[in-house]
């Protein structure tokens, strides 16, 4: 049932403990949202799960296998795919070619072209497929990168602030896209600030604060938690 199991994981950068003794389970088939104020350690926890950093302490399991010592590439081969916080599409290349590059990992020929069309349509990028990726709006670049992550057909999709810089309408479409992939069986772990988006997609929520798990549970229980409102919603409303 647990696709990802993070056990007692900490990450220190010199004197700063960015992630502290975190236990986190992501169940197969769920959309799990990780929320918390800026600097809470969300992106660091992501990078630990995907293997971009080794943890200072603790272990990480994927599908019951201890992957703590595995490199990112090995984790991708096991079925993880990540979209980092900063978009990293190939801006000098056309949109279509960005998708092709991602698909080439597993498909070729007619199969690759069919999947290319399907993804472009799904991402609302068919009309702009000939444009350079750098000429897209910020929201569209985010979609393109989500598409590149999806092209790997991961078991687990990890998204770090996928809706940053998107309009409310684009944010809503992104939520629907994530839900449609989840309905096909993909497990999703998403870091997000936008509470409307979290409401739209989350089945379970974990709140991180100062590197530690602060609260977890159903969205309803999190929203009712006054301590969460203080650390998270309060700060969000302030800026
Ligand atoms: P969040 O994504 O929740 O905003 P981060 O995980 O990016 O938080 O950062 C958590 C804390 O760790 C912050 O204080 C940040 O400055 C620090 N931090 C993150 N990455 C590094 C790094 N590579 N080196 C040093 N400190 C870092
Ligand atoms: Mg972050």
Coordinates of N, CA and C and ligand atoms in Angstrom, one line a residue:
X1 N 0.8 -1.2 0.0 CA 0.0 0.0 0.0 C 0.9 1.3 0.0
X2 N 2.0 1.3 0.8 CA 2.8 2.5 0.8 C 3.8 2.4 -0.5
X3 N 3.6 3.4 -1.4 CA 4.5 3.4 -2.5 C 5.9 4.0 -2.1
X4 N 5.8 5.1 -1.3 CA 7.0 5.8 -0.8 C 6.9 5.7 0.7
X5 N 8.0 5.4 1.3 CA 8.1 5.4 2.8 C 9.3 6.1 3.2
X6 N 9.2 7.3 3.8 CA 10.3 8.0 4.3 C 10.4 7.8 5.8
X7 N 11.5 7.3 6.2 CA 11.6 7.0 7.7 C 12.8 7.7 8.4
X8 N 12.4 8.6 9.3 CA 13.4 9.3 10.1 C 14.4 10.0 9.3
X9 N 14.0 10.7 8.2 CA 14.9 11.4 7.3 C 15.2 12.8 7.8
X10 N 16.5 13.1 7.9 CA 16.9 14.5 8.2 C 17.9 14.9 7.1
X11 N 18.0 16.2 6.9 CA 19.0 16.8 6.0 C 19.5 18.1 6.6
X12 N 20.8 18.0 6.8 CA 21.5 19.2 7.4 C 22.4 19.9 6.3
X13 N 22.3 21.2 6.2 CA 23.2 22.0 5.4 C 24.1 22.7 6.4
X14 N 25.3 22.3 6.6 CA 26.1 23.0 7.6 C 25.4 23.0 9.0
X15 N 25.1 24.1 9.5 CA 24.5 24.2 10.8 C 22.9 24.2 10.7
X16 N 22.4 24.3 9.5 CA 21.0 24.4 9.3 C 20.3 23.0 9.1
X17 N 19.3 22.7 9.9 CA 18.6 21.4 9.6 C 17.3 21.8 8.8
X18 N 17.4 21.5 7.5 CA 16.3 21.8 6.6 C 15.2 20.8 6.7
X19 N 15.5 19.6 6.9 CA 14.5 18.5 7.1 C 14.9 17.7 8.4
X20 N 14.0 17.6 9.3 CA 14.3 17.0 10.6 C 13.4 15.8 11.0
X21 N 14.0 14.6 11.0 CA 13.3 13.4 11.5 C 12.0 13.2 10.9
X22 N 11.9 13.3 9.6 CA 10.6 13.2 8.9 C 10.2 11.8 8.6
X23 N 9.0 11.4 8.9 CA 8.3 10.2 8.5 C 7.2 10.6 7.6
X24 N 7.2 10.0 6.4 CA 6.1 10.3 5.5 C 5.8 9.1 4.6
X25 N 4.5 8.8 4.5 CA 4.1 7.7 3.7 C 3.2 8.2 2.6
X26 N 3.5 7.8 1.3 CA 2.6 8.1 0.2 C 2.1 6.8 -0.3
X27 N 0.8 6.7 -0.2 CA 0.1 5.4 -0.5 C 0.0 5.3 -2.1
X28 N 0.0 4.1 -2.6 CA -0.2 3.9 -4.0 C -1.6 4.3 -4.4
X29 N -1.6 5.1 -5.4 CA -2.9 5.6 -6.0 C -3.5 6.9 -5.4
X30 N -2.8 7.5 -4.5 CA -3.3 8.7 -3.9 C -2.7 10.0 -4.5
X31 N -3.4 11.1 -4.3 CA -2.8 12.4 -4.5 C -2.6 13.0 -3.2
X32 N -1.3 13.2 -2.8 CA -0.9 13.6 -1.5 C -0.3 15.0 -1.7
X33 N -0.8 16.0 -0.9 CA -0.2 17.3 -1.0 C 0.7 17.6 0.2
X34 N 1.8 18.2 -0.1 CA 2.7 18.7 1.0 C 2.7 20.2 1.0
X35 N 2.3 20.7 2.1 CA 2.1 22.2 2.2 C 3.0 22.7 3.4
X36 N 3.1 24.0 3.5 CA 3.8 24.6 4.6 C 4.4 25.9 4.1
X37 N 4.8 26.8 5.1 CA 5.3 28.1 4.7 C 6.6 28.0 4.0
X38 N 7.1 29.1 3.4 CA 8.3 29.2 2.7 C 9.5 28.8 3.6
X39 N 10.4 28.0 3.1 CA 11.5 27.6 4.0 C 11.2 26.4 4.9
X40 N 10.1 25.8 4.8 CA 9.7 24.7 5.7 C 10.5 23.5 5.4
X41 N 11.1 23.4 4.2 CA 11.8 22.2 3.9 C 11.2 21.3 2.8
X42 N 10.1 21.8 2.2 CA 9.4 21.0 1.2 C 10.2 20.6 0.0
X43 N 10.9 21.6 -0.6 CA 11.7 21.2 -1.8 C 12.9 20.3 -1.4
X44 N 13.4 20.5 -0.2 CA 14.5 19.7 0.2 C 14.1 18.2 0.4
X45 N 12.9 18.1 1.0 CA 12.3 16.7 1.1 C 12.1 16.1 -0.3
X46 N 11.6 16.8 -1.2 CA 11.4 16.4 -2.6 C 12.7 15.8 -3.1
X47 N 13.8 16.7 -3.0 CA 15.1 16.3 -3.6 C 15.7 15.1 -2.9
X48 N 15.3 14.9 -1.6 CA 15.8 13.7 -0.9 C 15.0 12.4 -1.5
X49 N 13.7 12.6 -1.7 CA 13.0 11.5 -2.2 C 13.4 11.0 -3.6
X50 N 13.8 12.0 -4.5 CA 14.2 11.7 -5.8 C 15.7 11.4 -5.9
X51 N 16.4 11.6 -4.8 CA 17.8 11.2 -4.8 C 18.8 12.3 -5.2
X52 N 18.4 13.6 -5.3 CA 19.3 14.6 -5.6 C 20.2 15.0 -4.4
X53 N 19.8 14.7 -3.2 CA 20.6 14.8 -2.0 C 20.6 13.5 -1.3
X54 N 21.8 13.1 -0.7 CA 21.7 12.0 0.2 C 21.2 12.6 1.6
X55 N 20.4 11.8 2.3 CA 19.9 12.3 3.6 C 21.1 12.2 4.6
X56 N 21.1 13.1 5.6 CA 22.0 13.0 6.7 C 21.8 11.8 7.6
X57 N 20.5 11.6 7.9 CA 20.0 10.4 8.6 C 18.8 9.9 7.9
X58 N 18.5 8.6 8.2 CA 17.2 8.0 7.8 C 17.2 7.2 6.5
X59 N 16.1 6.6 6.2 CA 16.0 5.8 5.0 C 14.8 6.1 4.2
X60 N 14.9 5.8 2.9 CA 13.7 6.0 2.0 C 13.5 4.7 1.2
X61 N 12.2 4.3 1.2 CA 11.8 3.1 0.5 C 10.8 3.4 -0.6
X62 N 11.0 2.8 -1.7 CA 10.1 2.9 -2.9 C 9.6 1.5 -3.2
X63 N 8.3 1.3 -3.1 CA 7.8 0.0 -3.4 C 8.5 -1.1 -2.6
X64 N 8.6 -0.8 -1.3 CA 9.3 -1.7 -0.3 C 10.8 -1.9 -0.5
X65 N 11.4 -1.3 -1.5 CA 12.8 -1.4 -1.7 C 13.6 -0.2 -1.1
X66 N 14.6 -0.5 -0.3 CA 15.4 0.6 0.3 C 16.2 1.3 -0.9
X67 N 15.9 2.5 -1.2 CA 16.5 3.2 -2.3 C 17.4 4.3 -1.8
X68 N 17.7 4.4 -0.5 CA 18.4 5.5 0.2 C 19.7 5.8 -0.6
X69 N 20.4 4.7 -1.0 CA 21.7 4.9 -1.6 C 21.7 5.0 -3.1
X70 N 20.5 4.9 -3.7 CA 20.4 4.9 -5.2 C 20.4 6.3 -5.8
X71 N 21.0 6.4 -6.9 CA 21.2 7.7 -7.6 C 19.8 8.0 -8.3
X72 N 19.6 9.3 -8.6 CA 18.4 9.7 -9.2 C 18.0 8.9 -10.5
X73 N 19.0 8.6 -11.3 CA 18.7 7.9 -12.6 C 18.0 6.5 -12.3
X74 N 18.6 5.9 -11.3 CA 18.1 4.5 -10.9 C 16.6 4.7 -10.3
X75 N 16.4 5.7 -9.6 CA 15.0 6.0 -9.1 C 14.0 6.2 -10.2
X76 N 14.5 7.0 -11.2 CA 13.6 7.3 -12.4 C 13.3 5.9 -13.1
X77 N 14.3 5.1 -13.2 CA 14.0 3.8 -13.8 C 13.0 2.9 -13.0
X78 N 13.0 3.1 -11.7 CA 12.0 2.4 -10.9 C 10.6 2.9 -11.0
X79 N 10.5 4.1 -11.6 CA 9.1 4.7 -11.8 C 8.8 6.0 -11.2
X80 N 9.9 6.8 -10.9 CA 9.7 8.1 -10.3 C 9.9 9.1 -11.4
X81 N 9.2 10.2 -11.3 CA 9.4 11.3 -12.3 C 9.1 12.6 -11.5
X82 N 10.0 13.6 -11.7 CA 9.9 14.8 -10.9 C 9.9 16.1 -11.8
X83 N 9.0 17.0 -11.3 CA 9.1 18.3 -11.9 C 9.5 19.3 -10.8
X84 N 10.7 19.9 -11.0 CA 11.3 20.7 -10.0 C 10.5 22.0 -9.9
X85 N 10.9 22.8 -8.8 CA 10.2 24.1 -8.6 C 10.4 25.0 -9.8
X86 N 11.7 25.2 -10.2 CA 12.0 26.1 -11.3 C 11.8 25.3 -12.7
X87 N 11.0 25.9 -13.6 CA 10.8 25.2 -14.9 C 12.2 25.0 -15.6
X88 N 12.4 23.8 -16.2 CA 13.7 23.6 -16.8 C 13.4 22.9 -18.2
X89 N 12.5 23.5 -19.0 CA 12.3 23.1 -20.3 C 13.5 23.6 -21.2
X90 N 13.6 23.0 -22.4 CA 14.7 23.4 -23.3 C 14.1 24.6 -24.1
X91 N 14.4 25.8 -23.6 CA 13.8 27.0 -24.2 C 14.1 27.3 -25.6
X92 N 15.3 26.9 -26.1 CA 15.7 27.2 -27.4 C 15.1 26.2 -28.4
X93 N 14.4 25.2 -27.9 CA 13.8 24.1 -28.8 C 12.3 24.3 -28.9
X94 N 11.7 23.9 -30.0 CA 10.3 23.9 -30.1 C 9.6 23.0 -29.1
X95 N 8.4 23.4 -28.7 CA 7.6 22.7 -27.7 C 7.6 21.2 -28.1
X96 N 7.2 20.9 -29.3 CA 7.1 19.5 -29.7 C 8.4 18.7 -29.5
X97 N 9.5 19.3 -29.8 CA 10.8 18.6 -29.6 C 11.1 18.3 -28.1
X98 N 10.7 19.2 -27.3 CA 10.8 19.0 -25.8 C 10.1 17.7 -25.4
X99 N 8.9 17.6 -25.9 CA 8.1 16.3 -25.6 C 8.8 15.1 -26.2
X100 N 9.3 15.3 -27.5 CA 9.9 14.1 -28.1 C 11.1 13.7 -27.3
X101 N 11.9 14.6 -26.8 CA 13.1 14.2 -26.1 C 12.7 13.4 -24.9
X102 N 11.7 13.8 -24.2 CA 11.2 13.0 -23.0 C 10.7 11.7 -23.4
X103 N 10.0 11.6 -24.5 CA 9.4 10.3 -25.0 C 10.4 9.3 -25.5
X104 N 11.5 9.8 -26.0 CA 12.5 9.0 -26.6 C 13.1 8.0 -25.6
X105 N 12.9 8.3 -24.3 CA 13.4 7.4 -23.3 C 12.7 6.0 -23.4
X106 N 11.5 6.0 -23.9 CA 10.8 4.7 -23.9 C 10.1 4.3 -25.1
X107 N 9.9 5.3 -26.1 CA 9.1 5.0 -27.3 C 9.9 5.4 -28.6
X108 N 9.6 4.8 -29.7 CA 10.1 5.3 -31.0 C 9.1 5.2 -32.1
X109 N 9.4 5.8 -33.2 CA 8.6 5.6 -34.4 C 7.1 6.1 -34.3
X110 N 6.2 5.3 -34.8 CA 4.8 5.7 -34.8 C 4.2 5.8 -33.4
X111 N 4.7 4.9 -32.6 CA 4.2 4.9 -31.2 C 4.6 6.3 -30.5
X112 N 5.8 6.7 -30.8 CA 6.3 8.0 -30.2 C 5.4 9.1 -30.7
X113 N 5.2 9.1 -32.0 CA 4.4 10.2 -32.6 C 3.0 10.3 -32.1
X114 N 2.4 9.1 -31.9 CA 1.0 9.1 -31.4 C 0.9 9.6 -29.9
X115 N 1.9 9.2 -29.1 CA 1.9 9.7 -27.7 C 2.2 11.2 -27.7
X116 N 3.1 11.6 -28.6 CA 3.4 13.0 -28.7 C 2.1 13.9 -28.9
X117 N 1.3 13.4 -29.9 CA 0.0 14.1 -30.2 C -0.9 14.1 -29.0
X118 N -1.0 12.9 -28.3 CA -1.9 12.8 -27.2 C -1.5 13.7 -26.1
X119 N -0.2 13.8 -25.8 CA 0.3 14.7 -24.7 C 0.1 16.1 -25.0
X120 N 0.4 16.5 -26.3 CA 0.3 17.9 -26.7 C -1.2 18.4 -26.5
X121 N -2.1 17.5 -26.9 CA -3.6 17.8 -26.8 C -4.0 17.9 -25.4
X122 N -3.5 17.0 -24.6 CA -3.9 16.9 -23.1 C -3.4 18.2 -22.4
X123 N -2.2 18.7 -22.8 CA -1.6 19.8 -22.2 C -2.1 21.2 -22.8
X124 N -3.0 21.1 -23.7 CA -3.5 22.3 -24.4 C -2.3 23.0 -25.1
X125 N -1.4 22.2 -25.7 CA -0.2 22.8 -26.3 C -0.2 22.5 -27.8
X126 N -1.2 21.9 -28.3 CA -1.2 21.4 -29.7 C -1.0 22.6 -30.7
X127 N -1.7 23.7 -30.4 CA -1.7 24.9 -31.3 C -0.3 25.5 -31.3
X128 N 0.4 25.4 -30.1 CA 1.7 26.1 -30.0 C 2.8 25.2 -30.1
X129 N 2.6 24.0 -30.7 CA 3.7 22.9 -30.7 C 4.9 23.3 -31.5
X130 N 4.7 24.3 -32.4 CA 5.8 24.7 -33.3 C 6.6 25.9 -32.7
X131 N 6.1 26.5 -31.6 CA 6.7 27.6 -31.0 C 7.9 27.2 -30.2
X132 N 8.9 28.1 -30.0 CA 10.0 27.8 -29.1 C 9.5 27.7 -27.7
X133 N 9.9 26.8 -26.9 CA 9.4 26.6 -25.5 C 9.6 27.9 -24.7
X134 N 10.7 28.6 -25.0 CA 11.0 29.9 -24.3 C 9.9 31.0 -24.6
X135 N 9.2 30.8 -25.7 CA 8.2 31.8 -26.1 C 6.8 31.6 -25.5
X136 N 6.7 30.5 -24.8 CA 5.4 30.2 -24.1 C 5.3 31.0 -22.8
X137 N 4.0 31.2 -22.4 CA 3.8 31.9 -21.1 C 4.4 31.0 -20.0
X138 N 4.5 31.6 -18.8 CA 5.1 30.8 -17.7 C 4.2 29.6 -17.4
X139 N 2.9 29.8 -17.4 CA 2.0 28.7 -17.1 C 2.1 27.6 -18.1
X140 N 2.3 28.0 -19.4 CA 2.4 27.0 -20.4 C 3.7 26.2 -20.3
X141 N 4.8 26.9 -19.9 CA 6.1 26.3 -19.7 C 6.0 25.2 -18.5
X142 N 5.2 25.6 -17.5 CA 5.0 24.7 -16.4 C 4.3 23.4 -17.0
X143 N 3.2 23.6 -17.8 CA 2.5 22.5 -18.4 C 3.5 21.6 -19.2
X144 N 4.3 22.3 -20.0 CA 5.2 21.5 -20.9 C 6.1 20.7 -20.0
X145 N 6.6 21.2 -18.9 CA 7.5 20.4 -18.0 C 6.7 19.3 -17.3
X146 N 5.5 19.6 -17.0 CA 4.6 18.5 -16.4 C 4.5 17.4 -17.5
X147 N 4.3 17.8 -18.7 CA 4.2 16.8 -19.8 C 5.4 16.0 -20.0
X148 N 6.6 16.7 -19.9 CA 7.8 15.9 -20.0 C 8.0 14.9 -18.9
X149 N 7.5 15.3 -17.7 CA 7.6 14.3 -16.6 C 6.6 13.2 -16.8
X150 N 5.4 13.5 -17.4 CA 4.4 12.5 -17.7 C 4.8 11.5 -18.8
X151 N 5.7 12.0 -19.7 CA 6.1 11.3 -20.9 C 6.8 10.0 -20.4
X152 N 7.4 10.0 -19.2 CA 8.1 8.8 -18.7 C 7.1 7.8 -18.2
X153 N 5.8 8.1 -18.2 CA 4.8 7.2 -17.6 C 5.2 6.7 -16.2
X154 N 5.4 7.7 -15.3 CA 5.9 7.2 -14.0 C 4.8 6.6 -13.1
X155 N 5.2 5.8 -12.2 CA 4.3 5.2 -11.2 C 4.0 6.4 -10.2
X156 N 5.1 7.1 -9.9 CA 5.0 8.2 -9.0 C 5.4 9.5 -9.6
X157 N 4.5 10.5 -9.6 CA 4.8 11.8 -10.2 C 5.0 12.8 -9.0
X158 N 6.1 13.4 -9.0 CA 6.5 14.4 -7.9 C 6.5 15.8 -8.5
X159 N 5.6 16.7 -8.0 CA 5.5 18.0 -8.6 C 5.8 19.0 -7.5
X160 N 6.8 19.9 -7.7 CA 7.1 21.0 -6.8 C 6.5 22.3 -7.3
X161 N 5.5 22.8 -6.6 CA 4.8 24.0 -7.0 C 4.4 24.1 -8.5
X162 N 3.6 23.1 -9.0 CA 3.4 23.1 -10.4 C 2.6 24.3 -10.9
X163 N 1.8 25.0 -10.0 CA 1.0 26.1 -10.4 C 1.5 27.5 -10.2
X164 N 2.8 27.5 -9.7 CA 3.4 28.8 -9.5 C 3.4 29.7 -10.8
X165 N 2.9 30.9 -10.7 CA 2.9 31.8 -11.8 C 1.7 31.6 -12.7
X166 N 0.8 30.7 -12.4 CA -0.4 30.4 -13.3 C -1.5 31.3 -12.8
X167 N -2.4 31.6 -13.8 CA -3.7 32.2 -13.5 C -4.6 31.2 -12.8
X168 N -5.6 31.7 -12.1 CA -6.6 30.8 -11.5 C -7.1 29.8 -12.5
X169 N -7.4 30.2 -13.7 CA -7.9 29.3 -14.7 C -6.9 28.2 -15.1
X170 N -5.7 28.6 -15.3 CA -4.6 27.6 -15.6 C -4.4 26.7 -14.4
X171 N -4.5 27.2 -13.2 CA -4.3 26.4 -12.0 C -5.4 25.3 -11.9
X172 N -6.6 25.7 -12.2 CA -7.7 24.8 -12.2 C -7.5 23.7 -13.2
X173 N -7.1 24.1 -14.4 CA -6.8 23.1 -15.5 C -5.7 22.1 -15.1
X174 N -4.7 22.6 -14.4 CA -3.6 21.8 -13.9 C -4.2 20.7 -12.9
X175 N -5.1 21.2 -12.1 CA -5.7 20.3 -11.1 C -6.5 19.2 -11.8
X176 N -7.2 19.6 -12.8 CA -8.0 18.5 -13.5 C -7.1 17.6 -14.2
X177 N -6.0 18.1 -14.8 CA -5.0 17.2 -15.4 C -4.4 16.2 -14.5
X178 N -4.0 16.7 -13.3 CA -3.5 15.8 -12.3 C -4.5 14.7 -11.9
X179 N -5.7 15.2 -11.7 CA -6.8 14.2 -11.3 C -7.0 13.2 -12.4
X180 N -6.9 13.6 -13.7 CA -7.1 12.6 -14.7 C -6.0 11.5 -14.8
X181 N -4.8 12.0 -14.5 CA -3.7 11.0 -14.5 C -3.8 10.1 -13.2
X182 N -4.2 10.7 -12.1 CA -4.5 9.9 -10.9 C -5.5 8.8 -11.1
X183 N -6.6 9.2 -11.9 CA -7.7 8.3 -12.2 C -7.2 7.1 -13.0
X184 N -6.1 7.3 -13.7 CA -5.5 6.2 -14.5 C -4.6 5.4 -13.7
X185 N -4.4 5.7 -12.4 CA -3.6 4.9 -11.5 C -2.3 5.5 -11.0
X186 N -2.0 6.7 -11.5 CA -0.7 7.4 -11.2 C -0.8 7.9 -9.7
X187 N 0.3 7.7 -8.9 CA 0.4 8.3 -7.6 C 1.0 9.6 -7.7
X188 N 0.5 10.6 -7.0 CA 1.1 12.0 -7.2 C 1.4 12.6 -5.8
X189 N 2.6 13.1 -5.7 CA 3.0 13.9 -4.5 C 3.2 15.3 -4.9
X190 N 2.5 16.3 -4.4 CA 2.6 17.6 -4.9 C 2.8 18.6 -3.8
X191 N 3.8 19.5 -4.0 CA 4.0 20.6 -3.1 C 3.2 21.8 -3.6
X192 N 2.4 22.4 -2.7 CA 1.6 23.5 -3.3 C 1.3 24.6 -2.2
X193 N 1.2 25.8 -2.7 CA 0.9 26.9 -1.8 C -0.6 27.3 -2.0
X194 N -1.1 27.1 -3.2 CA -2.5 27.6 -3.5 C -3.5 26.6 -2.8
X195 N -4.2 27.1 -1.8 CA -5.2 26.3 -1.1 C -6.4 25.8 -1.9
X196 N -6.8 26.7 -2.9 CA -7.9 26.3 -3.8 C -7.5 25.0 -4.6
X197 N -6.2 25.0 -5.0 CA -5.7 23.9 -5.7 C -5.6 22.6 -4.8
X198 N -5.1 22.8 -3.6 CA -5.0 21.7 -2.7 C -6.4 21.1 -2.4
X199 N -7.4 22.0 -2.3 CA -8.8 21.5 -2.1 C -9.2 20.7 -3.3
X200 N -8.8 21.2 -4.5 CA -9.3 20.5 -5.7 C -8.7 19.1 -5.8
X201 N -7.4 18.9 -5.5 CA -6.8 17.6 -5.8 C -6.5 16.7 -4.6
X202 N -6.3 17.3 -3.4 CA -5.7 16.4 -2.4 C -6.6 15.4 -1.8
X203 N -6.1 14.2 -1.6 CA -6.8 13.2 -0.8 C -6.2 13.2 0.6
X204 N -4.9 13.4 0.7 CA -4.3 13.5 2.1 C -3.4 14.7 2.0
X205 N -3.1 15.3 3.2 CA -2.3 16.4 3.3 C -1.3 16.3 4.4
X206 N 0.0 16.6 4.1 CA 1.0 16.7 5.2 C 1.5 18.1 5.3
X207 N 1.5 18.7 6.5 CA 2.0 20.0 6.7 C 3.4 20.0 7.3
X208 N 4.4 20.6 6.6 CA 5.7 20.7 7.1 C 6.0 22.1 7.6
X209 N 6.7 22.2 8.8 CA 7.0 23.5 9.3 C 8.3 23.4 10.0
X210 N 9.3 24.3 9.7 CA 10.6 24.3 10.2 C 11.3 22.9 10.1
X211 N 11.0 22.3 9.0 CA 11.7 21.0 8.7 C 11.0 19.8 9.3
X212 N 10.0 20.0 10.1 CA 9.3 18.9 10.8 C 7.9 18.7 10.3
X213 N 7.4 17.5 10.5 CA 6.0 17.2 10.2 C 5.2 18.0 11.3
X214 N 4.3 18.8 10.9 CA 3.5 19.6 11.8 C 2.1 19.1 12.0
X215 N 1.6 18.6 10.9 CA 0.2 18.0 11.0 C 0.0 17.1 9.7
X216 N -0.9 16.2 9.8 CA -1.2 15.4 8.6 C -2.6 14.8 8.8
X217 N -3.2 14.5 7.6 CA -4.5 13.9 7.7 C -5.3 14.3 6.5
X218 N -6.7 14.2 6.6 CA -7.5 14.6 5.5 C -7.5 16.1 5.3
X219 N -7.9 16.6 4.2 CA -7.9 18.0 3.9 C -8.8 18.7 5.0
X220 N -9.9 18.1 5.3 CA -10.9 18.7 6.2 C -10.2 18.9 7.6
X221 N -9.5 17.8 8.0 CA -8.9 17.9 9.4 C -7.8 19.0 9.4
X222 N -7.1 19.1 8.3 CA -6.0 20.1 8.2 C -6.6 21.6 8.2
X223 N -7.7 21.7 7.5 CA -8.3 23.1 7.4 C -8.9 23.5 8.7
X224 N -9.4 22.5 9.5 CA -10.0 22.8 10.8 C -8.9 23.1 11.9
X225 N -7.7 22.7 11.6 CA -6.6 22.8 12.6 C -6.2 24.3 12.8
X226 N -6.5 24.8 13.9 CA -6.1 26.3 14.1 C -4.6 26.5 14.1
X227 N -3.8 25.5 14.6 CA -2.4 25.7 14.6 C -1.9 25.8 13.2
X228 N -2.5 25.0 12.3 CA -2.1 25.1 10.9 C -2.4 26.4 10.3
X229 N -3.6 26.9 10.6 CA -4.0 28.2 10.1 C -3.0 29.3 10.5
X230 N -2.5 29.2 11.8 CA -1.5 30.2 12.3 C -0.2 30.1 11.5
X231 N 0.3 29.0 11.3 CA 1.7 28.9 10.7 C 1.6 29.0 9.2
X232 N 0.5 28.5 8.6 CA 0.5 28.4 7.1 C -0.4 29.5 6.5
X233 N -1.7 29.4 6.8 CA -2.6 30.3 6.2 C -2.3 31.8 6.6
X234 N -2.0 32.0 7.9 CA -1.7 33.3 8.4 C -0.6 33.9 7.6
X235 N 0.5 33.2 7.4 CA 1.6 33.8 6.7 C 1.3 34.0 5.2
X236 N 0.5 33.1 4.7 CA 0.2 33.2 3.2 C -0.6 34.5 3.0
X237 N -1.5 34.7 3.9 CA -2.4 35.9 3.8 C -1.6 37.2 3.9
X238 N -0.5 37.1 4.7 CA 0.3 38.3 5.0 C 1.1 38.8 3.7
X239 N 1.4 37.9 2.7 CA 2.1 38.5 1.6 C 1.3 38.4 0.3
Ligands
LIG1 P1 10.6 25.2 0.9 O1 10.6 24.4 -0.4 O2 9.6 24.6 1.9 O3 10.3 26.7 0.7 P2 13.4 24.5 1.1 O4 13.5 23.0 1.2 O5 13.7 25.1 -0.2 O6 12.0 25.0 1.6 O7 14.4 25.1 2.2 C1 14.4 24.8 3.5 C2 15.6 25.4 4.2 O8 16.8 24.9 3.8 C3 15.7 26.9 4.0 O9 16.1 27.6 5.1 C4 16.7 27.0 2.9 O10 17.4 28.3 2.9 C5 17.6 25.9 3.2 N1 18.3 25.3 2.1 C6 17.7 24.7 1.0 N2 18.5 24.2 0.1 C7 19.8 24.5 0.6 C8 21.1 24.2 0.2 N3 21.3 23.5 -1.0 N4 22.1 24.7 0.9 C9 21.9 25.3 2.1 N5 20.7 25.6 2.6 C10 19.6 25.2 1.9
LIG2 MG1 10.3 25.0 -2.3

